[in-house]
GROMACS .gro file of C-alpha atoms in nm:
model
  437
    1UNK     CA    1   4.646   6.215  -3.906
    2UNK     CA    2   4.845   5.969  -3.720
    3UNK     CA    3   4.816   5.916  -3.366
    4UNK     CA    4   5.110   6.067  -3.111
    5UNK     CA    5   5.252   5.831  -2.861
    6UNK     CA    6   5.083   5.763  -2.580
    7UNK     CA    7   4.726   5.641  -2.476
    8UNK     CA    8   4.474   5.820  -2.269
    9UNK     CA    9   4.117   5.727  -2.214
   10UNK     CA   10   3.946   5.984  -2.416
   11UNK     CA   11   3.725   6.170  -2.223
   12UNK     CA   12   3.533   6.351  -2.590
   13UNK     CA   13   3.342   6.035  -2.630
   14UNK     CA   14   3.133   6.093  -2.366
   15UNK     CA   15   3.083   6.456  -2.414
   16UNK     CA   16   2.767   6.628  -2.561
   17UNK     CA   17   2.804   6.836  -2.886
   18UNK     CA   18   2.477   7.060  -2.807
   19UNK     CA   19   2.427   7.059  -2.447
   20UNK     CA   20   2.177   7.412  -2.496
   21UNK     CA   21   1.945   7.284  -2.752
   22UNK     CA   22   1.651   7.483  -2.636
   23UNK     CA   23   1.597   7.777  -2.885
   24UNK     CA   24   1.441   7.950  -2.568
   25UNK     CA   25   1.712   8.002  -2.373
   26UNK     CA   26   1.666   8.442  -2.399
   27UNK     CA   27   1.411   8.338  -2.158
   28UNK     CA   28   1.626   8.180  -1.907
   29UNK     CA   29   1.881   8.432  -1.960
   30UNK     CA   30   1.625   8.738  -1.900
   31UNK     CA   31   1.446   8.570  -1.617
   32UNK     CA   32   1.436   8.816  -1.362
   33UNK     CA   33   1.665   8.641  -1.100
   34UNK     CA   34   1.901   8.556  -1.269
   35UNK     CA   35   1.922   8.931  -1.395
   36UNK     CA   36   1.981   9.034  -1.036
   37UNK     CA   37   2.215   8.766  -0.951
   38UNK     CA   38   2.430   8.911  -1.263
   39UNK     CA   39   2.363   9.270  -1.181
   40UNK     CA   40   2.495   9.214  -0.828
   41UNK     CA   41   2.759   9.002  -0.996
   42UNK     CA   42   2.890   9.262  -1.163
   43UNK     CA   43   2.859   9.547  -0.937
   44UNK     CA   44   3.063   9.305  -0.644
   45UNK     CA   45   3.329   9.318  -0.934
   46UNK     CA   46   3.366   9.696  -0.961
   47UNK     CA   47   3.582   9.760  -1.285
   48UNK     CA   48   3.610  10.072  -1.467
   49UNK     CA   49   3.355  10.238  -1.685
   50UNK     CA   50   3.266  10.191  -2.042
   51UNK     CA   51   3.247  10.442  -2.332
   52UNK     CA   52   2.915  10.549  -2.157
   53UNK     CA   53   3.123  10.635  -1.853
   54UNK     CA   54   2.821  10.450  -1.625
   55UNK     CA   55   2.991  10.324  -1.317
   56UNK     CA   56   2.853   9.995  -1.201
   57UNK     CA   57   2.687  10.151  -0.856
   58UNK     CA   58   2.456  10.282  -1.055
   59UNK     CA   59   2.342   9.998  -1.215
   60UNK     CA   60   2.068   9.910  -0.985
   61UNK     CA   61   1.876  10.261  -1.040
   62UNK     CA   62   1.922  10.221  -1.406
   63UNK     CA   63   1.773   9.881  -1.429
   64UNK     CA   64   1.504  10.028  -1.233
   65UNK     CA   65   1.379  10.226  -1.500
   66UNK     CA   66   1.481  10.062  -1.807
   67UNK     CA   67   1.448   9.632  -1.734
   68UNK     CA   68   1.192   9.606  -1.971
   69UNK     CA   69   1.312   9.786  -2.252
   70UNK     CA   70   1.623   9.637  -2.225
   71UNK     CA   71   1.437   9.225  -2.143
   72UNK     CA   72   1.201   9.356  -2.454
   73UNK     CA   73   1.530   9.428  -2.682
   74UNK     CA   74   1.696   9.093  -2.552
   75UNK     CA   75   1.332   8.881  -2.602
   76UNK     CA   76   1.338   9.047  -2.994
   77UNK     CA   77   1.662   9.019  -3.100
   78UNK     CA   78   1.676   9.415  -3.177
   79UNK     CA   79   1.948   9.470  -2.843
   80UNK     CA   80   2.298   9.653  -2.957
   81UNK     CA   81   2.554   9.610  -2.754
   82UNK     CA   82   2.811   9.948  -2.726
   83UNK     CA   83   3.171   9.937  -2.842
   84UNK     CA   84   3.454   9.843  -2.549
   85UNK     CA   85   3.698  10.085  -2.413
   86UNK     CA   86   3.996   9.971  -2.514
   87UNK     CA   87   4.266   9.950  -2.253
   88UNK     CA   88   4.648   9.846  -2.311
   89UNK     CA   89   4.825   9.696  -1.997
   90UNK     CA   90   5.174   9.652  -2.039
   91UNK     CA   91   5.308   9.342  -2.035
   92UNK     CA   92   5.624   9.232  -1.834
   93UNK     CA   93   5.846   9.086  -2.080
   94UNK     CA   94   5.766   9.365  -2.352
   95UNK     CA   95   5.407   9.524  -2.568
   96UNK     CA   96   5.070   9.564  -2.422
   97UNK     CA   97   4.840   9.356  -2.304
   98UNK     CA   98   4.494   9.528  -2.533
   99UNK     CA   99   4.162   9.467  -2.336
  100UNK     CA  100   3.813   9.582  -2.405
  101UNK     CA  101   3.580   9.726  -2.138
  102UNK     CA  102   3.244   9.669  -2.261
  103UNK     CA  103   2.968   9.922  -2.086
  104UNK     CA  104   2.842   9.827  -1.721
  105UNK     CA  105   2.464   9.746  -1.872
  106UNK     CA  106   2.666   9.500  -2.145
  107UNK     CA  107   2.857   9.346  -1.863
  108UNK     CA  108   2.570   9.246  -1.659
  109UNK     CA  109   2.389   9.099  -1.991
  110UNK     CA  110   2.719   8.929  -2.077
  111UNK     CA  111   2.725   8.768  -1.728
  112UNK     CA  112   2.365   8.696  -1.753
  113UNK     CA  113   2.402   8.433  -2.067
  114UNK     CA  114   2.741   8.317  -1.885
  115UNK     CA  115   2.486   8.197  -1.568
  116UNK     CA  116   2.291   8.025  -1.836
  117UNK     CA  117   2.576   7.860  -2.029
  118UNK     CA  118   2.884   7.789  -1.819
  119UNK     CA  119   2.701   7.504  -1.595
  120UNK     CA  120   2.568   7.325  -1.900
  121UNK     CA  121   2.868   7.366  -2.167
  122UNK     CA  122   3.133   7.309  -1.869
  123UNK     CA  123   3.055   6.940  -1.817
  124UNK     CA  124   3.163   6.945  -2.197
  125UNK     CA  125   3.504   7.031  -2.156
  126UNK     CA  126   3.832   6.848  -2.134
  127UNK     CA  127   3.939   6.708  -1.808
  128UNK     CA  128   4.270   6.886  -1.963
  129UNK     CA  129   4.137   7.246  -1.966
  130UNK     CA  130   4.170   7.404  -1.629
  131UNK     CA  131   4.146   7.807  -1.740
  132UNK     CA  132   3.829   7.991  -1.652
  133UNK     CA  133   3.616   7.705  -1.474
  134UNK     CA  134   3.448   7.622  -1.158
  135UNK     CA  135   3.669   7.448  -0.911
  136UNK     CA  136   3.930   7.441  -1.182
  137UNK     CA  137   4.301   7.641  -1.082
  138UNK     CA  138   4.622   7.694  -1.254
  139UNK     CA  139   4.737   7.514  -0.959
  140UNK     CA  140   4.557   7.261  -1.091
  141UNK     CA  141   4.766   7.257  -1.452
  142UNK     CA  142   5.085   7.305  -1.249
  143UNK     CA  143   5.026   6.956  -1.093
  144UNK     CA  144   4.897   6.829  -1.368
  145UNK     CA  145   5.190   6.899  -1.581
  146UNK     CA  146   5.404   6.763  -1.311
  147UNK     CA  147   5.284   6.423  -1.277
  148UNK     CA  148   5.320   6.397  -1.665
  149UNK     CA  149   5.694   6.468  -1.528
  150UNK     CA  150   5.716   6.192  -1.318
  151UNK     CA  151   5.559   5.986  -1.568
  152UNK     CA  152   5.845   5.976  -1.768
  153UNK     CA  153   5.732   6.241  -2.034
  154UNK     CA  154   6.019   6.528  -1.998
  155UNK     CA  155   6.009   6.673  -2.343
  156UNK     CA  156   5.773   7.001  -2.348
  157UNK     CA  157   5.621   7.151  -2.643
  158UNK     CA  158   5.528   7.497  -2.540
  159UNK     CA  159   5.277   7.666  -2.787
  160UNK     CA  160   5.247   8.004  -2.819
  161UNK     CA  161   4.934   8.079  -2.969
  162UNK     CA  162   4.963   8.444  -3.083
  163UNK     CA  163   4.757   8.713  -3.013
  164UNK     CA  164   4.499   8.457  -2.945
  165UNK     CA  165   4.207   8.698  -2.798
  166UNK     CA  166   4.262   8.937  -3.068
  167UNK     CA  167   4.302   8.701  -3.360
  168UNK     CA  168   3.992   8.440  -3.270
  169UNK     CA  169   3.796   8.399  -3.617
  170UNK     CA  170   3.433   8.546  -3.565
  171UNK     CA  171   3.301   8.227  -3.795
  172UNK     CA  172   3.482   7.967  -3.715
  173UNK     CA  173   3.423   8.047  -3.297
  174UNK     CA  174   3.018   8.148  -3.434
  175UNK     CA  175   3.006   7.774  -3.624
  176UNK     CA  176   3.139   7.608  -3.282
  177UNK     CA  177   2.914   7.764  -3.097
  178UNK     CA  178   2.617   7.748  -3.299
  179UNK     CA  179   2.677   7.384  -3.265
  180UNK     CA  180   2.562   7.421  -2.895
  181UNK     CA  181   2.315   7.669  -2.916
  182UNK     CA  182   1.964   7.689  -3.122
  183UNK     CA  183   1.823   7.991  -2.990
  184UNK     CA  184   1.873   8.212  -3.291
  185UNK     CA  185   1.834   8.519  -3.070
  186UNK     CA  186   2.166   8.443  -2.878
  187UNK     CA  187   2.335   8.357  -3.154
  188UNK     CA  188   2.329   8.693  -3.287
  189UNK     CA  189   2.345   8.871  -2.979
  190UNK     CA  190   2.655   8.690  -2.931
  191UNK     CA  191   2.773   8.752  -3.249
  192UNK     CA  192   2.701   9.154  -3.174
  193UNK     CA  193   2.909   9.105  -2.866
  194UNK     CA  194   3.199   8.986  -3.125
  195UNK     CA  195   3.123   9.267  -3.350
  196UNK     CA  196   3.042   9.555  -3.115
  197UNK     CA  197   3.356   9.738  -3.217
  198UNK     CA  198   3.617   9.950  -3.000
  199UNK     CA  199   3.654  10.286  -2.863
  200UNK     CA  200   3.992  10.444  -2.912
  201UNK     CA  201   4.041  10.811  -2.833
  202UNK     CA  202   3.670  10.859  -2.881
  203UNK     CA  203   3.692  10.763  -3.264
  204UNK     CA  204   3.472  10.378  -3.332
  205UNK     CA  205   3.647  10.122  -3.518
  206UNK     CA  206   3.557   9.770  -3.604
  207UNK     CA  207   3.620   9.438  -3.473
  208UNK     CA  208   3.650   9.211  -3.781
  209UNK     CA  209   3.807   8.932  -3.548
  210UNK     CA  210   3.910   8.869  -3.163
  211UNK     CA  211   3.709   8.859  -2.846
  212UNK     CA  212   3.811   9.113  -2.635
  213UNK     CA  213   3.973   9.096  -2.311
  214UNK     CA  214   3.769   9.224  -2.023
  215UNK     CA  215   3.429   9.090  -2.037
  216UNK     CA  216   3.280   8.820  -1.845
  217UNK     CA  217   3.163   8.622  -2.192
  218UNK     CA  218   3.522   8.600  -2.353
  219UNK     CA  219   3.673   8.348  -2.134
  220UNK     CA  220   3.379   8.097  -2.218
  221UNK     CA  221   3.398   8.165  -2.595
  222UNK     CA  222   3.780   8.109  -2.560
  223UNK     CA  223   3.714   7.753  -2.427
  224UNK     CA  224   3.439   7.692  -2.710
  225UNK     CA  225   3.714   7.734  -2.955
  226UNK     CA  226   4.027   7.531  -2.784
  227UNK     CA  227   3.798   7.245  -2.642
  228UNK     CA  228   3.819   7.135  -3.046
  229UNK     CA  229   4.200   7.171  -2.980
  230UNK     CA  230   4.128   6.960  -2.686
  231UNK     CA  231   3.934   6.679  -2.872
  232UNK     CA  232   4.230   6.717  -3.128
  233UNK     CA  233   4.495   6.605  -2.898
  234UNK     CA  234   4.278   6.366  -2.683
  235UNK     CA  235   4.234   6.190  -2.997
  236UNK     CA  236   4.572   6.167  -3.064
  237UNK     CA  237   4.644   6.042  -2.661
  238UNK     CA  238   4.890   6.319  -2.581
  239UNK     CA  239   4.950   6.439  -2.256
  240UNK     CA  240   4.838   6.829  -2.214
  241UNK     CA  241   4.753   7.077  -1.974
  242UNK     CA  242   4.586   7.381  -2.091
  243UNK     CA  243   4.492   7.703  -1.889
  244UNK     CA  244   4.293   7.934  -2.092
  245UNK     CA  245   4.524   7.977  -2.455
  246UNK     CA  246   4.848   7.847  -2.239
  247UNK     CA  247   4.929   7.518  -2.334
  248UNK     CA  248   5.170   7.238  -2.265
  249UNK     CA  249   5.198   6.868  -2.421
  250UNK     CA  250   5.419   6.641  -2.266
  251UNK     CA  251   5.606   6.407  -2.459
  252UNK     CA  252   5.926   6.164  -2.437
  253UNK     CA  253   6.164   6.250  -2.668
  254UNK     CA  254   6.291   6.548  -2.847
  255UNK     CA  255   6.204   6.408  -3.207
  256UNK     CA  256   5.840   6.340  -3.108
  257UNK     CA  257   5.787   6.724  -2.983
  258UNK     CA  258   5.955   6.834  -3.273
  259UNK     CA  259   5.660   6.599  -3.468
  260UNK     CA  260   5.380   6.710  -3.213
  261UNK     CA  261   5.430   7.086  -3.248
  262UNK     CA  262   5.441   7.123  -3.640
  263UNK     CA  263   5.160   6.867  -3.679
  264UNK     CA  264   4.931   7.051  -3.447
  265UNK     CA  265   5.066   7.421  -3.556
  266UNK     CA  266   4.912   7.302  -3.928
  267UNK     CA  267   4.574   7.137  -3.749
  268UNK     CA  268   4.563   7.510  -3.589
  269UNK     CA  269   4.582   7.676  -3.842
  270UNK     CA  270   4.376   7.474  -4.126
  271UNK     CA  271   4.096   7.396  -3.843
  272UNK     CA  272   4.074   7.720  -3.650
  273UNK     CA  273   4.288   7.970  -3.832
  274UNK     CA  274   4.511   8.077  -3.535
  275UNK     CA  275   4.875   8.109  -3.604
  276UNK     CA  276   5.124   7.935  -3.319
  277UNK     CA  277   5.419   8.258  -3.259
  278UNK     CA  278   5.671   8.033  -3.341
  279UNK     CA  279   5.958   8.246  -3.179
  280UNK     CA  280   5.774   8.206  -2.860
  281UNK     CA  281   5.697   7.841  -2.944
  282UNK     CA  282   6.021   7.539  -2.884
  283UNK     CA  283   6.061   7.155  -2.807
  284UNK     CA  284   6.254   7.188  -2.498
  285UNK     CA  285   6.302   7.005  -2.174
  286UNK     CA  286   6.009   7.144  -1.908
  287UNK     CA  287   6.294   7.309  -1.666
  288UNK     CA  288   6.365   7.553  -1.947
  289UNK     CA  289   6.035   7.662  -2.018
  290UNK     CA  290   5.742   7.817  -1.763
  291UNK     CA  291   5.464   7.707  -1.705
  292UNK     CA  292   5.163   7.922  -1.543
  293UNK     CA  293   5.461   8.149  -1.324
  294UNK     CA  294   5.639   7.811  -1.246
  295UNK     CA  295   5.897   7.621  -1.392
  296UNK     CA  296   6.011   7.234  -1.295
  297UNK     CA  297   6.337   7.100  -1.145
  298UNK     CA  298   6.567   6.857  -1.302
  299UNK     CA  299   6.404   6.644  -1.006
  300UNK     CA  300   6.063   6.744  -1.126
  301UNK     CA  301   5.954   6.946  -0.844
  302UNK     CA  302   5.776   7.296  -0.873
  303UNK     CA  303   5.967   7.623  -0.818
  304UNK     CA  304   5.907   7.970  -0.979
  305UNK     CA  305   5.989   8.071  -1.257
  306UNK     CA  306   6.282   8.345  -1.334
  307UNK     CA  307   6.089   8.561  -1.487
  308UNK     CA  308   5.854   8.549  -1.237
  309UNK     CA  309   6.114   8.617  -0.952
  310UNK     CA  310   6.245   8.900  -1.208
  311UNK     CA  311   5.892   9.063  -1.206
  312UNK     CA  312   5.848   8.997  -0.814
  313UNK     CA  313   6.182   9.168  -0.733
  314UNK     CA  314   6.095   9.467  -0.908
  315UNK     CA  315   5.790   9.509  -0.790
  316UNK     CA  316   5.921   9.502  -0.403
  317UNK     CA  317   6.221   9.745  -0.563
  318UNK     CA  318   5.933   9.989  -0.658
  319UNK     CA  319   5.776   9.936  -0.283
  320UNK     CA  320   6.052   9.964  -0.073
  321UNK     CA  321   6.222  10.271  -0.273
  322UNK     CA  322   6.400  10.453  -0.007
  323UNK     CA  323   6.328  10.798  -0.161
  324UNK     CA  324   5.949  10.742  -0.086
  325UNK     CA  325   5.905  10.967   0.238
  326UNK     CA  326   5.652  10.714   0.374
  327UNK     CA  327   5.679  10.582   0.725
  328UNK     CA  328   5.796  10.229   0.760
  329UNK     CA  329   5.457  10.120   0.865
  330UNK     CA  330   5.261  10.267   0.568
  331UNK     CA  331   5.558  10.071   0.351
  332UNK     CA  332   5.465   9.751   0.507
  333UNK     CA  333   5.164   9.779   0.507
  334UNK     CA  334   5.150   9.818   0.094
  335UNK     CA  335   5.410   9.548   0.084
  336UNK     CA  336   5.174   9.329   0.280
  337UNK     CA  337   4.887   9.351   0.056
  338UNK     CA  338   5.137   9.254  -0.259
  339UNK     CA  339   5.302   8.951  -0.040
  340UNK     CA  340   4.974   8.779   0.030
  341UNK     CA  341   4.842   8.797  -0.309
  342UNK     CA  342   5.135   8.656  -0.444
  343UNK     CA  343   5.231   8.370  -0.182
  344UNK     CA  344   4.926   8.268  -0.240
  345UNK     CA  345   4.989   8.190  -0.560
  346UNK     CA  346   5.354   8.139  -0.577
  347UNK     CA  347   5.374   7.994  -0.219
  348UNK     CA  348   5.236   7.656  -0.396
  349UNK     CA  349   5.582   7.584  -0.557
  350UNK     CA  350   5.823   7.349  -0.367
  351UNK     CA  351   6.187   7.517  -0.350
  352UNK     CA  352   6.093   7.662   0.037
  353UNK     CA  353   6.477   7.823  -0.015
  354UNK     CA  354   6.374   8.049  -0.310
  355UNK     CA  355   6.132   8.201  -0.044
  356UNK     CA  356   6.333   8.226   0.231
  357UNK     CA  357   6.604   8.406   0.017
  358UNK     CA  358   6.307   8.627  -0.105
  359UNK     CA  359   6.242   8.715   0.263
  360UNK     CA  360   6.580   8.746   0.350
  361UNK     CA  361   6.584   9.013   0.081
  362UNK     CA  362   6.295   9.190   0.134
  363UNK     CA  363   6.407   9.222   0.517
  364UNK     CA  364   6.716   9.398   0.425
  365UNK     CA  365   6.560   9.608   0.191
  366UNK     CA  366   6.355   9.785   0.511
  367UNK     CA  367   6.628   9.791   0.701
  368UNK     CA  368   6.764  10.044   0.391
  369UNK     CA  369   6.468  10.185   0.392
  370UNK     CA  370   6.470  10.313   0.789
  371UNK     CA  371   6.820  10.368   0.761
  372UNK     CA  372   6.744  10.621   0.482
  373UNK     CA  373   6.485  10.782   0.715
  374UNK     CA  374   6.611  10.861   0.998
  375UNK     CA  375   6.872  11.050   0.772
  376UNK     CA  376   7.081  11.183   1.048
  377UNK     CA  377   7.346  11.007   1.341
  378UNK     CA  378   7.163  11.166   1.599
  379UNK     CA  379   6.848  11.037   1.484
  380UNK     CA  380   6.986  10.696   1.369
  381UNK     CA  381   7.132  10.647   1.739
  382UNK     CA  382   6.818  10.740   1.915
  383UNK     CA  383   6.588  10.499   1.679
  384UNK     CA  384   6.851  10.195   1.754
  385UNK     CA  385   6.873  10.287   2.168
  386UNK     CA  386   6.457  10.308   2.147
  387UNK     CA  387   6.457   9.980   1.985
  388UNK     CA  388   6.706   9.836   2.237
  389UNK     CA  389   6.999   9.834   2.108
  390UNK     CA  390   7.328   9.881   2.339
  391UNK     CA  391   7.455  10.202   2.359
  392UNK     CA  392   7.791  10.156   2.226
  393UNK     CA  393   7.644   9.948   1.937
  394UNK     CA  394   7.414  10.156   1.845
  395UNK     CA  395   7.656  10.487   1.826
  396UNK     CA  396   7.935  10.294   1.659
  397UNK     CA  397   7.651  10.181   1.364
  398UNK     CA  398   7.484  10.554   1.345
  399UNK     CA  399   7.860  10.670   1.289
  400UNK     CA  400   7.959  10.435   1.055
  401UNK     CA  401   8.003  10.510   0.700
  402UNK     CA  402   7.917  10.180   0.498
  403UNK     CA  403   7.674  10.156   0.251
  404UNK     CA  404   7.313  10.082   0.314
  405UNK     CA  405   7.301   9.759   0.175
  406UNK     CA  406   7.592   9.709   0.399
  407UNK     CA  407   7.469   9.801   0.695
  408UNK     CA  408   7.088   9.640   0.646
  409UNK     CA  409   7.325   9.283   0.761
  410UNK     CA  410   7.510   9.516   1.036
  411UNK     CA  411   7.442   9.338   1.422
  412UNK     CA  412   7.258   9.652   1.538
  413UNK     CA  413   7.021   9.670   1.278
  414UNK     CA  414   6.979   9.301   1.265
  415UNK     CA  415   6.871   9.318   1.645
  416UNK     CA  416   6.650   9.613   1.647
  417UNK     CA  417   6.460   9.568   1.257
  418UNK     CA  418   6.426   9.191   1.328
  419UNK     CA  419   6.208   8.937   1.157
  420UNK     CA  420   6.018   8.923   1.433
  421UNK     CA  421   5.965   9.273   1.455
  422UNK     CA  422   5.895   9.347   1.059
  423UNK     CA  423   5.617   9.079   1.129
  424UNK     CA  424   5.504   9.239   1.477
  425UNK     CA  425   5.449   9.544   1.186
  426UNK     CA  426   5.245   9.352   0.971
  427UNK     CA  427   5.463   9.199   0.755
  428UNK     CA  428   5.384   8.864   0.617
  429UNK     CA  429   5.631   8.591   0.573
  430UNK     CA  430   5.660   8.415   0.209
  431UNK     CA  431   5.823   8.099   0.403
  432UNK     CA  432   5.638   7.936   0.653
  433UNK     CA  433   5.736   7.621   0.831
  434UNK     CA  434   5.530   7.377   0.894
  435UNK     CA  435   5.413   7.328   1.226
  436UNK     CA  436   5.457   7.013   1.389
  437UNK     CA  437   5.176   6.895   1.590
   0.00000   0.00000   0.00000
């Protein structure tokens, strides 16, 4: 297959095919430490219950009593893992999002052979693969993505690998993985994993393909697979950036996209048998597409993406509802565990505006909201006078009859539900300007 444009150094050629050659590595994996580091792994975690309905602070007691049968089981090769739970979460643009729960006991054995395996297979992996990996971010892709930007290469072709976690080929991932691992007992204990089944409405049905959502194991078995992807386009010296199975290559024109994305749809699909949703997939220039939440700017600079603002803005809809009943302070206080969480994502793209506006907004929306609940003109009047406002101001606002939305801009309410007050409640601001020393 001919080579794309482009030349990067090729960071396979150093990499190590079989980095866990020892076919004793159940013994490393069962070693009693590193048993309790994954038990209290998993129990720091929390999560839901699987079909046994165990809940993971109980754990502790139950290894207790059953460690060696269950070492014993591993050490054999006779250990069955349960089926998963299976979970839908819906998705924001549309269907459901299907993850498995495996049991608590499976998770901490699952997390047990990831201590084993991520340090060794990691220094494997493309410098191009940031999902799932120590010190590795999707901030990380963002940027990455971005310089190929200011490189010159501002053609995108967005893959849409679909259903990826459900559709993964039990043989093919099982022949890419046996590739790194001799032990013959984690092979097939790995391969139960894959098999295990699912739990829906208390009826058992098989697994014949995918690795399910929801385990600690599945995000290293999805890198297994797309690090050959990886190799792929490193060979071919394209530019990428890949975050778990979302993936961008950055090219220069139009015509080589439209090359790059068929080529490596049939390499896919010949190589690993995964089928590229090709109404989700398009050539296209990078400010069209997202990326990780973000998007780009004509002038190459990081904002967020509309559907993330779309999904943001009804999510603070949903807090700020003004038919709620809560106080004001129990509504910031929910809206400032959301805000920190996501500025701390989103607060890494560089259109500052977007998240003023966004404040702006969300200011106004509180002011609605204690407009709506102090329902009455007396009480509306005696919440502006407490907060200082003058008395003729205040009475002329709690006897007007404009809108909420109107009002949340009004001078009275503008003086008394300030910025500076909302964040004397708690409430955090998405902006913040950097302080000059």
């Amino acid at each position: 297959m001919a080579r794309a444009e482009g030349t990067v150094p090729l960071a396979a050629d150093s990499r190590t095919e079989s980095p866990t050659s020892s076919d004793r590595l159940m013994e490393s994996i069962c070693d009693p430490d590193n048993l309790s580091v994954a038990t209290a792994k998993v129990i720091a975690n929390g999560g839901a219950p699987g079909v046994d309905g165990m809940r993971v602070t109980q754990l502790e007691k139950y290894f207790e009593r059953h460690r060696d049968r269950i070492v014993g089981e591993l050490l054999t090769g006779t250990y069955r893992p349960q089926p998963v739970k299976r979970v839908e979460i819906p998705k924001p643009d549309g269907g459901v999002r299907k993850l498995g729960i495996p049991t608590a006991v499976d998770r901490v054995i699952q997390q047990a052979i990831l201590q084993v395996l991520s340090p060794q297979w990691d220094a494997t992996f493309s410098e191009n693969s940031f999902g799932f990996r120590p010190g590795r971010s999707a901030h990380q892709a963002v940027a990455q993505a971005q310089q190929y930007l200011e490189e010159g290469y501002t053609w995108v072709v967005d893959m849409d690998l679909e259903k990826f976690f459900d559709r993964v080929n039990h043989d093919v991932l099982m022949s890419r993985v046996a590739r790194r691992v001799e032990d013959k007992r984690l092979l097939k204990l790995i391969r139960a994993f894959l098999n295990s089944g699912v739990m829906i409405d208390g009826l058992a049905e098989a697994t014949p393909e995918g690795t399910p959502q929801g385990g600690p194991l599945s995000p290293l078995l999805s890198n297994v697979l797309l690090d050959e992807l990886d190799r792929e386009l490193e060979s071919r010296g394209l530019r990428f950036a890949r975050y778990a199975d979302d993936g961008n290559i950055y090219v220069k024109s139009k015509r080589a996209g439209e090359r790059v994305l068929q080529s490596v749809t049939n390499w896919l699909a010949k190589q690993l048998r995964l089928k590229v949703n090709q109404s989700k997939s398009a050539v296209d220039r990078p400010w069209n597409r997202k990326f990780l939440g973000f998007t780009f700017t004509v002038q190459r600079k990081r904002s967020i993406a509309p559907a993330s603002r779309a999904k943001f803005k009804k999510r603070i809809r949903q807090l700020t509802k003004r038919n709620r009943g809560s106080s004001l302070q129990r509504v910031v206080s929910e809206l400032r565990s959301y805000l920190l969480g996501w500025r701390g994502y989103f607060g890494f793209c560089q259109t500052p505006s977007v998240l003023r506006d966004f404040d702006s907004w969300i200011h106004r929306r509180l002011r609605c909201y204690a407009w709506k609940q102090w329902k009455t003109g007396q009480r509306r009047f005696a919440e502006l006078r407490r907060l200082g406002s003058g008395k003729d101001l205040a009475a002329q606002t709690a006897g007007s009859r404009q809108g909420f939305w109107h009002l949340s801009r009004s001078p009275a309410l503008n003086m008394t539900l300030s910025r500076a007050y909302l964040v004397e409640l708690g409430l955090p601001l998405l902006h913040q300007p950097e302080v000059k020393v």
